[in-house]
Structures are given as structure tokens and as C-alpha cells.
GROMACS .gro file of C-alpha atoms in nm:
model
  337
    1MET     CA    1  -2.247  -0.873   0.461
    2ILE     CA    2  -2.113  -0.908   0.809
    3VAL     CA    3  -1.908  -1.210   0.956
    4LYS     CA    4  -1.809  -1.297   1.304
    5ILE     CA    5  -1.548  -1.568   1.386
    6THR     CA    6  -1.515  -1.659   1.709
    7ALA     CA    7  -1.177  -1.873   1.880
    8GLU     CA    8  -1.227  -2.105   2.153
    9ASP     CA    9  -1.098  -1.869   2.431
   10GLY     CA   10  -1.411  -1.618   2.314
   11THR     CA   11  -1.197  -1.363   2.102
   12ALA     CA   12  -1.385  -1.265   1.805
   13GLY     CA   13  -1.278  -1.116   1.457
   14TRP     CA   14  -1.485  -0.938   1.234
   15GLY     CA   15  -1.499  -0.923   0.861
   16GLU     CA   16  -1.715  -0.761   0.581
   17ALA     CA   17  -1.770  -0.820   0.219
   18LEU     CA   18  -1.910  -0.589  -0.048
   19ALA     CA   19  -2.231  -0.787  -0.117
   20PRO     CA   20  -2.485  -0.515  -0.165
   21VAL     CA   21  -2.720  -0.749  -0.372
   22ALA     CA   22  -2.846  -1.064  -0.215
   23PRO     CA   23  -2.565  -1.085   0.060
   24GLU     CA   24  -2.795  -1.390   0.187
   25VAL     CA   25  -2.606  -1.587  -0.124
   26PRO     CA   26  -2.251  -1.545   0.010
   27ALA     CA   27  -2.372  -1.607   0.360
   28ALA     CA   28  -2.505  -1.929   0.279
   29ILE     CA   29  -2.169  -2.044   0.133
   30ILE     CA   30  -2.025  -1.917   0.459
   31ASP     CA   31  -2.279  -2.121   0.668
   32LEU     CA   32  -2.281  -2.439   0.440
   33LEU     CA   33  -1.932  -2.448   0.302
   34LEU     CA   34  -1.638  -2.240   0.463
   35GLY     CA   35  -1.773  -2.243   0.823
   36PRO     CA   36  -1.769  -2.588   0.882
   37LEU     CA   37  -1.417  -2.610   0.754
   38LEU     CA   38  -1.290  -2.367   1.000
   39LYS     CA   39  -1.402  -2.543   1.299
   40GLY     CA   40  -1.120  -2.657   1.476
   41ALA     CA   41  -0.835  -2.473   1.256
   42ASP     CA   42  -0.518  -2.282   1.386
   43ALA     CA   43  -0.689  -1.925   1.477
   44THR     CA   44  -0.362  -1.765   1.449
   45THR     CA   45  -0.299  -1.852   1.065
   46PRO     CA   46  -0.498  -1.668   0.863
   47ARG     CA   47  -0.286  -1.730   0.539
   48PRO     CA   48  -0.312  -2.085   0.539
   49ASN     CA   49  -0.667  -2.065   0.642
   50TRP     CA   50  -0.754  -1.880   0.350
   51SER     CA   51  -0.562  -2.106   0.129
   52MET     CA   52  -0.755  -2.403   0.245
   53LEU     CA   53  -1.080  -2.253   0.189
   54SER     CA   54  -0.981  -2.090  -0.146
   55GLN     CA   55  -0.862  -2.443  -0.280
   56LEU     CA   56  -1.241  -2.578  -0.161
   57MET     CA   57  -1.391  -2.309  -0.359
   58ARG     CA   58  -1.224  -2.377  -0.687
   59GLU     CA   59  -1.465  -2.669  -0.738
   60ARG     CA   60  -1.764  -2.426  -0.697
   61GLY     CA   61  -1.717  -2.124  -0.912
   62HIS     CA   62  -1.351  -2.058  -0.856
   63LEU     CA   63  -1.251  -1.744  -0.700
   64VAL     CA   64  -1.502  -1.488  -0.812
   65GLY     CA   65  -1.882  -1.387  -0.755
   66HIS     CA   66  -2.059  -1.478  -0.458
   67GLN     CA   67  -1.776  -1.704  -0.367
   68ALA     CA   68  -1.526  -1.444  -0.365
   69ASP     CA   69  -1.764  -1.217  -0.159
   70ALA     CA   70  -1.763  -1.524   0.097
   71LEU     CA   71  -1.407  -1.538   0.117
   72ALA     CA   72  -1.320  -1.192   0.134
   73ALA     CA   73  -1.540  -1.156   0.430
   74VAL     CA   74  -1.403  -1.465   0.600
   75ASP     CA   75  -1.052  -1.392   0.527
   76ILE     CA   76  -1.069  -1.025   0.691
   77ALA     CA   77  -1.207  -1.190   1.010
   78LEU     CA   78  -0.941  -1.452   1.024
   79TRP     CA   79  -0.686  -1.166   1.008
   80ASP     CA   80  -0.889  -0.952   1.283
   81LEU     CA   81  -0.877  -1.254   1.496
   82ALA     CA   82  -0.519  -1.340   1.455
   83GLY     CA   83  -0.429  -0.989   1.541
   84LYS     CA   84  -0.619  -0.989   1.837
   85LEU     CA   85  -0.485  -1.303   1.973
   86ALA     CA   86  -0.125  -1.190   1.892
   87ASN     CA   87  -0.219  -0.840   2.061
   88ARG     CA   88  -0.082  -0.669   1.698
   89SER     CA   89  -0.218  -0.483   1.443
   90ILE     CA   90  -0.301  -0.643   1.093
   91ALA     CA   91  -0.075  -0.397   0.920
   92ALA     CA   92   0.191  -0.546   1.182
   93LEU     CA   93   0.111  -0.889   1.098
   94LEU     CA   94   0.133  -0.794   0.739
   95GLY     CA   95   0.510  -0.713   0.811
   96GLY     CA   96   0.488  -0.370   0.946
   97ALA     CA   97   0.315  -0.058   0.826
   98PHE     CA   98   0.510   0.209   0.575
   99ARG     CA   99   0.280   0.473   0.668
  100SER     CA  100   0.046   0.544   0.970
  101PHE     CA  101  -0.129   0.819   0.821
  102ILE     CA  102  -0.328   0.701   0.457
  103PRO     CA  103  -0.371   0.974   0.209
  104THR     CA  104  -0.717   1.006   0.055
  105TYR     CA  105  -0.921   1.165  -0.252
  106VAL     CA  106  -1.265   1.245  -0.192
  107SER     CA  107  -1.485   1.027  -0.406
  108GLY     CA  108  -1.785   1.178  -0.549
  109LEU     CA  109  -1.955   1.536  -0.564
  110PRO     CA  110  -2.320   1.421  -0.473
  111ARG     CA  111  -2.497   1.733  -0.610
  112PRO     CA  112  -2.765   1.756  -0.916
  113ASP     CA  113  -2.567   1.999  -1.112
  114ASN     CA  114  -2.219   2.134  -1.216
  115SER     CA  115  -2.305   2.477  -0.983
  116GLN     CA  116  -2.371   2.290  -0.691
  117ARG     CA  117  -2.109   2.027  -0.744
  118ALA     CA  118  -1.843   2.325  -0.762
  119GLU     CA  119  -1.985   2.452  -0.453
  120LEU     CA  120  -1.908   2.135  -0.274
  121ALA     CA  121  -1.559   2.116  -0.427
  122VAL     CA  122  -1.489   2.462  -0.268
  123GLU     CA  123  -1.597   2.348   0.035
  124TRP     CA  124  -1.383   2.022   0.047
  125GLN     CA  125  -1.067   2.251  -0.078
  126GLN     CA  126  -1.142   2.459   0.201
  127GLN     CA  127  -1.160   2.176   0.453
  128GLY     CA  128  -0.810   2.044   0.352
  129ALA     CA  129  -0.903   1.819   0.078
  130THR     CA  130  -0.621   1.778  -0.222
  131ALA     CA  131  -0.824   1.556  -0.466
  132VAL     CA  132  -1.149   1.466  -0.581
  133LYS     CA  133  -1.269   1.183  -0.792
  134LEU     CA  134  -1.565   1.253  -0.994
  135HIS     CA  135  -1.830   1.023  -1.060
  136LEU     CA  136  -1.915   1.065  -1.417
  137GLY     CA  137  -1.987   0.861  -1.755
  138HIS     CA  138  -2.276   1.087  -1.882
  139GLY     CA  139  -2.110   1.165  -2.203
  140VAL     CA  140  -1.778   1.286  -2.308
  141ASP     CA  141  -1.903   1.659  -2.352
  142SER     CA  142  -2.106   1.642  -2.026
  143ASP     CA  143  -1.837   1.483  -1.841
  144LEU     CA  144  -1.571   1.738  -1.950
  145GLU     CA  145  -1.816   2.050  -1.870
  146THR     CA  146  -1.835   1.898  -1.507
  147VAL     CA  147  -1.440   1.878  -1.484
  148ASP     CA  148  -1.417   2.251  -1.625
  149ALA     CA  149  -1.643   2.352  -1.360
  150ILE     CA  150  -1.470   2.208  -1.069
  151ARG     CA  151  -1.153   2.301  -1.205
  152GLN     CA  152  -1.265   2.659  -1.209
  153ALA     CA  153  -1.412   2.659  -0.863
  154ALA     CA  154  -1.154   2.481  -0.683
  155PRO     CA  155  -0.814   2.493  -0.868
  156GLY     CA  156  -0.618   2.348  -0.592
  157LEU     CA  157  -0.788   2.011  -0.635
  158ARG     CA  158  -0.638   1.742  -0.839
  159ILE     CA  159  -0.929   1.588  -1.044
  160ALA     CA  160  -0.978   1.207  -1.128
  161VAL     CA  161  -1.275   1.080  -1.318
  162ASP     CA  162  -1.473   0.748  -1.293
  163ALA     CA  163  -1.647   0.668  -1.608
  164HIS     CA  164  -1.833   0.370  -1.469
  165TRP     CA  165  -1.753   0.142  -1.806
  166ALA     CA  166  -1.989   0.376  -2.001
  167TYR     CA  167  -1.766   0.439  -2.299
  168SER     CA  168  -1.658   0.272  -2.618
  169LEU     CA  169  -1.278   0.276  -2.715
  170SER     CA  170  -1.336   0.539  -2.938
  171ASP     CA  171  -1.520   0.807  -2.697
  172ALA     CA  172  -1.258   0.684  -2.404
  173LEU     CA  173  -0.983   0.791  -2.635
  174ARG     CA  174  -1.140   1.114  -2.698
  175LEU     CA  175  -1.198   1.157  -2.321
  176SER     CA  176  -0.867   1.055  -2.201
  177GLY     CA  177  -0.705   1.323  -2.426
  178GLU     CA  178  -0.924   1.585  -2.295
  179LEU     CA  179  -0.846   1.500  -1.966
  180ALA     CA  180  -0.482   1.496  -2.041
  181ASP     CA  181  -0.499   1.873  -2.176
  182ARG     CA  182  -0.681   1.946  -1.835
  183ARG     CA  183  -0.421   1.801  -1.642
  184ALA     CA  184  -0.661   1.530  -1.526
  185TRP     CA  185  -0.484   1.294  -1.251
  186PHE     CA  186  -0.655   0.977  -1.383
  187LEU     CA  187  -0.940   0.795  -1.577
  188GLU     CA  188  -1.097   0.500  -1.406
  189ALA     CA  189  -1.294   0.227  -1.504
  190PRO     CA  190  -1.355   0.391  -1.890
  191LEU     CA  191  -1.465   0.042  -2.078
  192ALA     CA  192  -1.654  -0.232  -2.026
  193PRO     CA  193  -1.483  -0.443  -1.746
  194GLU     CA  194  -1.423  -0.741  -1.969
  195ASP     CA  195  -1.276  -0.554  -2.249
  196GLU     CA  196  -0.898  -0.633  -2.187
  197GLU     CA  197  -0.795  -0.583  -2.517
  198GLY     CA  198  -0.946  -0.239  -2.535
  199HIS     CA  199  -0.807  -0.116  -2.205
  200ALA     CA  200  -0.472  -0.223  -2.350
  201GLU     CA  201  -0.503  -0.011  -2.662
  202LEU     CA  202  -0.647   0.264  -2.449
  203ARG     CA  203  -0.352   0.263  -2.210
  204ALA     CA  204  -0.093   0.242  -2.469
  205ARG     CA  205  -0.253   0.564  -2.633
  206SER     CA  206  -0.360   0.772  -2.343
  207ARG     CA  207  -0.190   1.046  -2.203
  208ILE     CA  208  -0.290   0.977  -1.835
  209PRO     CA  209  -0.314   0.692  -1.648
  210ILE     CA  210  -0.577   0.442  -1.678
  211ALA     CA  211  -0.717   0.292  -1.350
  212VAL     CA  212  -0.884  -0.049  -1.327
  213GLY     CA  213  -0.949  -0.307  -1.074
  214GLU     CA  214  -1.269  -0.297  -0.867
  215THR     CA  215  -1.432  -0.561  -1.069
  216LEU     CA  216  -1.097  -0.813  -1.040
  217ARG     CA  217  -1.116  -1.061  -0.752
  218ASN     CA  218  -0.807  -1.264  -0.724
  219ARG     CA  219  -0.426  -1.279  -0.817
  220TYR     CA  220  -0.483  -1.450  -1.157
  221GLN     CA  221  -0.709  -1.194  -1.289
  222PHE     CA  222  -0.505  -0.908  -1.188
  223SER     CA  223  -0.151  -1.097  -1.334
  224ARG     CA  224  -0.331  -1.135  -1.634
  225TRP     CA  225  -0.423  -0.767  -1.666
  226LEU     CA  226  -0.078  -0.655  -1.550
  227ARG     CA  227   0.100  -0.876  -1.811
  228ASN     CA  228  -0.102  -0.742  -2.089
  229ARG     CA  229  -0.037  -0.385  -1.993
  230THR     CA  230  -0.391  -0.267  -1.949
  231LEU     CA  231  -0.374  -0.032  -1.669
  232ASP     CA  232  -0.124   0.211  -1.495
  233ILE     CA  233  -0.276   0.212  -1.152
  234ALA     CA  234  -0.427  -0.095  -1.000
  235GLN     CA  235  -0.755  -0.077  -0.765
  236PRO     CA  236  -0.807  -0.391  -0.565
  237ASP     CA  237  -1.104  -0.359  -0.332
  238VAL     CA  238  -1.015  -0.546  -0.001
  239GLY     CA  239  -1.397  -0.576   0.033
  240ARG     CA  240  -1.398  -0.819  -0.267
  241THR     CA  241  -1.056  -0.947  -0.265
  242GLY     CA  242  -0.982  -1.008   0.103
  243ILE     CA  243  -0.652  -0.895   0.255
  244THR     CA  244  -0.451  -1.194   0.175
  245GLU     CA  245  -0.560  -1.171  -0.211
  246ALA     CA  246  -0.486  -0.772  -0.165
  247MET     CA  247  -0.143  -0.785  -0.062
  248VAL     CA  248  -0.048  -1.058  -0.323
  249ILE     CA  249  -0.206  -0.830  -0.576
  250SER     CA  250  -0.014  -0.539  -0.445
  251GLU     CA  251   0.318  -0.729  -0.478
  252LEU     CA  252   0.250  -0.825  -0.853
  253SER     CA  253   0.150  -0.492  -0.932
  254ALA     CA  254   0.490  -0.356  -0.794
  255ALA     CA  255   0.690  -0.601  -1.016
  256GLN     CA  256   0.534  -0.439  -1.327
  257HIS     CA  257   0.575  -0.082  -1.156
  258VAL     CA  258   0.210  -0.026  -1.139
  259PRO     CA  259   0.096   0.168  -0.816
  260VAL     CA  260  -0.173   0.030  -0.611
  261ALA     CA  261  -0.446   0.288  -0.519
  262PRO     CA  262  -0.705   0.072  -0.335
  263HIS     CA  263  -1.073   0.106  -0.432
  264HIS     CA  264  -1.325   0.149  -0.142
  265SER     CA  265  -1.706   0.130  -0.182
  266VAL     CA  266  -2.014   0.162   0.029
  267GLY     CA  267  -1.890  -0.055   0.301
  268LEU     CA  268  -1.923  -0.020   0.670
  269GLY     CA  269  -1.656   0.048   0.916
  270ILE     CA  270  -1.527  -0.309   0.926
  271VAL     CA  271  -1.417  -0.326   0.545
  272LEU     CA  272  -1.314   0.031   0.581
  273ALA     CA  273  -1.061  -0.044   0.818
  274ALA     CA  274  -0.935  -0.345   0.660
  275GLY     CA  275  -0.860  -0.132   0.359
  276LEU     CA  276  -0.677   0.112   0.564
  277HIS     CA  277  -0.413  -0.181   0.704
  278VAL     CA  278  -0.376  -0.307   0.373
  279SER     CA  279  -0.291   0.070   0.259
  280ALA     CA  280  -0.056   0.086   0.521
  281ALA     CA  281   0.107  -0.213   0.416
  282ILE     CA  282   0.172  -0.170   0.056
  283GLN     CA  283   0.517  -0.025  -0.051
  284ASP     CA  284   0.408   0.078  -0.368
  285PHE     CA  285   0.089   0.280  -0.251
  286LEU     CA  286  -0.066   0.576  -0.437
  287VAL     CA  287  -0.381   0.696  -0.242
  288PHE     CA  288  -0.696   0.543  -0.086
  289GLU     CA  289  -1.075   0.609  -0.174
  290TYR     CA  290  -1.262   0.819   0.083
  291GLN     CA  291  -1.634   0.812   0.039
  292PRO     CA  292  -1.767   1.082   0.281
  293THR     CA  293  -2.129   0.982   0.317
  294SER     CA  294  -2.074   0.578   0.342
  295THR     CA  295  -1.776   0.637   0.581
  296LYS     CA  296  -2.031   0.845   0.812
  297VAL     CA  297  -2.292   0.580   0.790
  298GLY     CA  298  -2.068   0.284   0.812
  299GLU     CA  299  -1.936   0.416   1.141
  300ALA     CA  300  -2.265   0.321   1.308
  301VAL     CA  301  -2.134  -0.049   1.354
  302LEU     CA  302  -1.831   0.096   1.559
  303HIS     CA  303  -1.846   0.195   1.922
  304ARG     CA  304  -1.567   0.491   1.837
  305PRO     CA  305  -1.564   0.656   1.480
  306LEU     CA  306  -1.241   0.606   1.292
  307ASP     CA  307  -0.973   0.899   1.287
  308THR     CA  308  -1.112   1.086   0.935
  309MET     CA  309  -0.997   1.396   0.797
  310SER     CA  310  -1.067   1.595   0.459
  311ASN     CA  311  -0.728   1.442   0.313
  312GLY     CA  312  -0.676   1.108   0.490
  313PHE     CA  313  -0.716   0.865   0.746
  314ASN     CA  314  -0.488   0.774   1.060
  315LEU     CA  315  -0.418   0.418   1.032
  316PRO     CA  316  -0.626   0.237   1.356
  317SER     CA  317  -0.369   0.129   1.598
  318GLY     CA  318  -0.552  -0.127   1.811
  319PRO     CA  319  -0.520  -0.499   1.796
  320GLY     CA  320  -0.636  -0.660   1.474
  321LEU     CA  321  -0.847  -0.413   1.259
  322GLY     CA  322  -0.790  -0.172   1.548
  323ILE     CA  323  -1.173  -0.095   1.604
  324GLU     CA  324  -1.428  -0.187   1.799
  325VAL     CA  325  -1.759  -0.338   1.657
  326ASP     CA  326  -2.088  -0.267   1.800
  327GLU     CA  327  -2.227  -0.620   1.811
  328THR     CA  328  -2.546  -0.489   1.988
  329LYS     CA  329  -2.622  -0.242   1.714
  330ILE     CA  330  -2.526  -0.479   1.420
  331ARG     CA  331  -2.788  -0.738   1.558
  332SER     CA  332  -3.032  -0.473   1.553
  333LEU     CA  333  -2.996  -0.351   1.244
  334ALA     CA  334  -3.005  -0.682   1.101
  335LYS     CA  335  -3.324  -0.740   1.255
  336GLU     CA  336  -3.479  -0.394   1.120
  337SER     CA  337  -3.379  -0.526   0.734
   0.00000   0.00000   0.00000
């Protein structure tokens, strides 16, 4: 879902939420509830505007679900608009960038079998990639076979595993132990996302870091998970949290000495740029997720592609998000759907 917010002088800010299923629902929330409240508001104050809107939403499902999608998209657009009006990048508005190059890992090796996945891993290693995250959760033995195939073919790549919430605690413990023996980087989303106690026990017993966060939407959820020692790596997704909440989450994580590795899913170029600005402004930053296919597809809505390499992104340097959105293309694609 893409959002455009226009100031009275004609300057526009763009936002995007990861709402792949029924984006019409959060769009209706914006049209009926959030949009009318923004009319006449100060376009240079994204945080107060977000606070006003989030307080409203507490009476309508709190800060999760479709409401969170709506808030995230609007929040990104508000920051983009404020940056353009101030002629400053979002990273600058957030207090300054700790880095202008955002290191990444390659997310996924989309091939049908381990042999072809291994070939693709070799290609990425030759192109300069330093790490890969495998999209697994197909059974412990099957997952380990894939890890072993990639490790043997491309020993220079760090390997992380996304288990996609597939395992029981006993199987997750077995998998994490085997991955630790293989010197894997981290294990992401091992248990059902509602199982906080299971994650806490797994994290206490695992010899590799446990990464969690893509299903968590706000500071209150992350605060509880951090307080209960359920994760080693925090993974907020700006397409689900917005920029304001992502920055609060990063500070809460830093207070618990938990590094932040922002999650990035199948968004378009708008939410990708937002994730890069957040990554630049986080002090205790670990790594950003690079989805090669969705990055290429998502650049279709931009006049110019982002500066992408196999091991990272250069931070967009223009005002706001630092991108030029192709509104004509967006409207054309919207008609096609």
C-alpha cells in the first residue's frame, strides 16, 4: 500500500506499508480516520503527528494489525514530507547518520534444490556478497543439508537461517545446536511468533543468536520481549512499524545491549529507502536485509534505482527519502491491478 501526503505548497511525501493481503483495509483506515485528522496539521512535525494518530488508533484495535499498517505508511510519508520541506534527508532529521553505507546480507537463494542453491551462493560470493540468509523451516535434517551444501560451495559466506516459525521448542533447540556446531550466524523466527516463553527458553539455551521482530509492531511489544530476554537480535520492519516506532525500538534494544538488524520483506522502493535511512540512524546497528528480486521489482516505481551492491546499499542522499517516485507509473500499476 502506497500513500501520498501533499502539503499546501504542493510538496508531497511518500509512504508505503507492507500490506500484501487486502491493502484496501488499511487504505480505508487512512481515508476514513487518519487522513481527515492530518488536514491542517503542521507538515514539519512528523513525530507529533504520529503521536496524534497513534493515540486515536488505541480505540480501534490498538497499535497492531491493519491499524499498524496504516500508521506505518502514513508515518513514512510524514517523514519524507518533512525532509523535503526542510531540504534535509530523513537520516539527518533523525539526528544524523552513523553510516552512509548500509551493509547487508543476501536474503534467500530461490532455487529448487540444494545443488542449484549452492551454485547461486557461489555466484553471490564471487560478486562480493559476504553473507546469506537461507529461507528454510523444512525439517531439521533438511535444513541442515541445505546449510552444509552452501557452506561447502561458498565457504566465504556467513550463513543465517530463517526458520519461518516452523519448529517446536525441542526441534528448535536441536537445530540451533547443530547450527552452532557449523558456526552459523543467527537463527531467525524459530518458534511460533506468539510463543514468548518458548523463545526465552530457546535463547537461554542456544549457542547462536536468536533473531526475532518482523511480527512485532510497536515499542510496547518489543519492550516486553526485550525485558523477558527472548531475543539476541531485534528485527523491526519499518514497513510494519513506521520510522518513528522503529527508532524508539532501536533505543529500547540498545538499552538491553541487543543489536538491531532491520527486517525487509517484499516492499517496493519507497519502504526500502525508509529502511535504509533508519539503518543509517541506528547506533547499535548490525545488518540490513537485502531481497534481490523484490529490490529489482520495487525500483519500478522510482525514476532512478537505488545504489545497490552485493554487500550493501549507499544511503540515498537527497531530501526526505532521497528518492524520486514515479507517480505516473504507480497510478498505471494501480489501474492494472
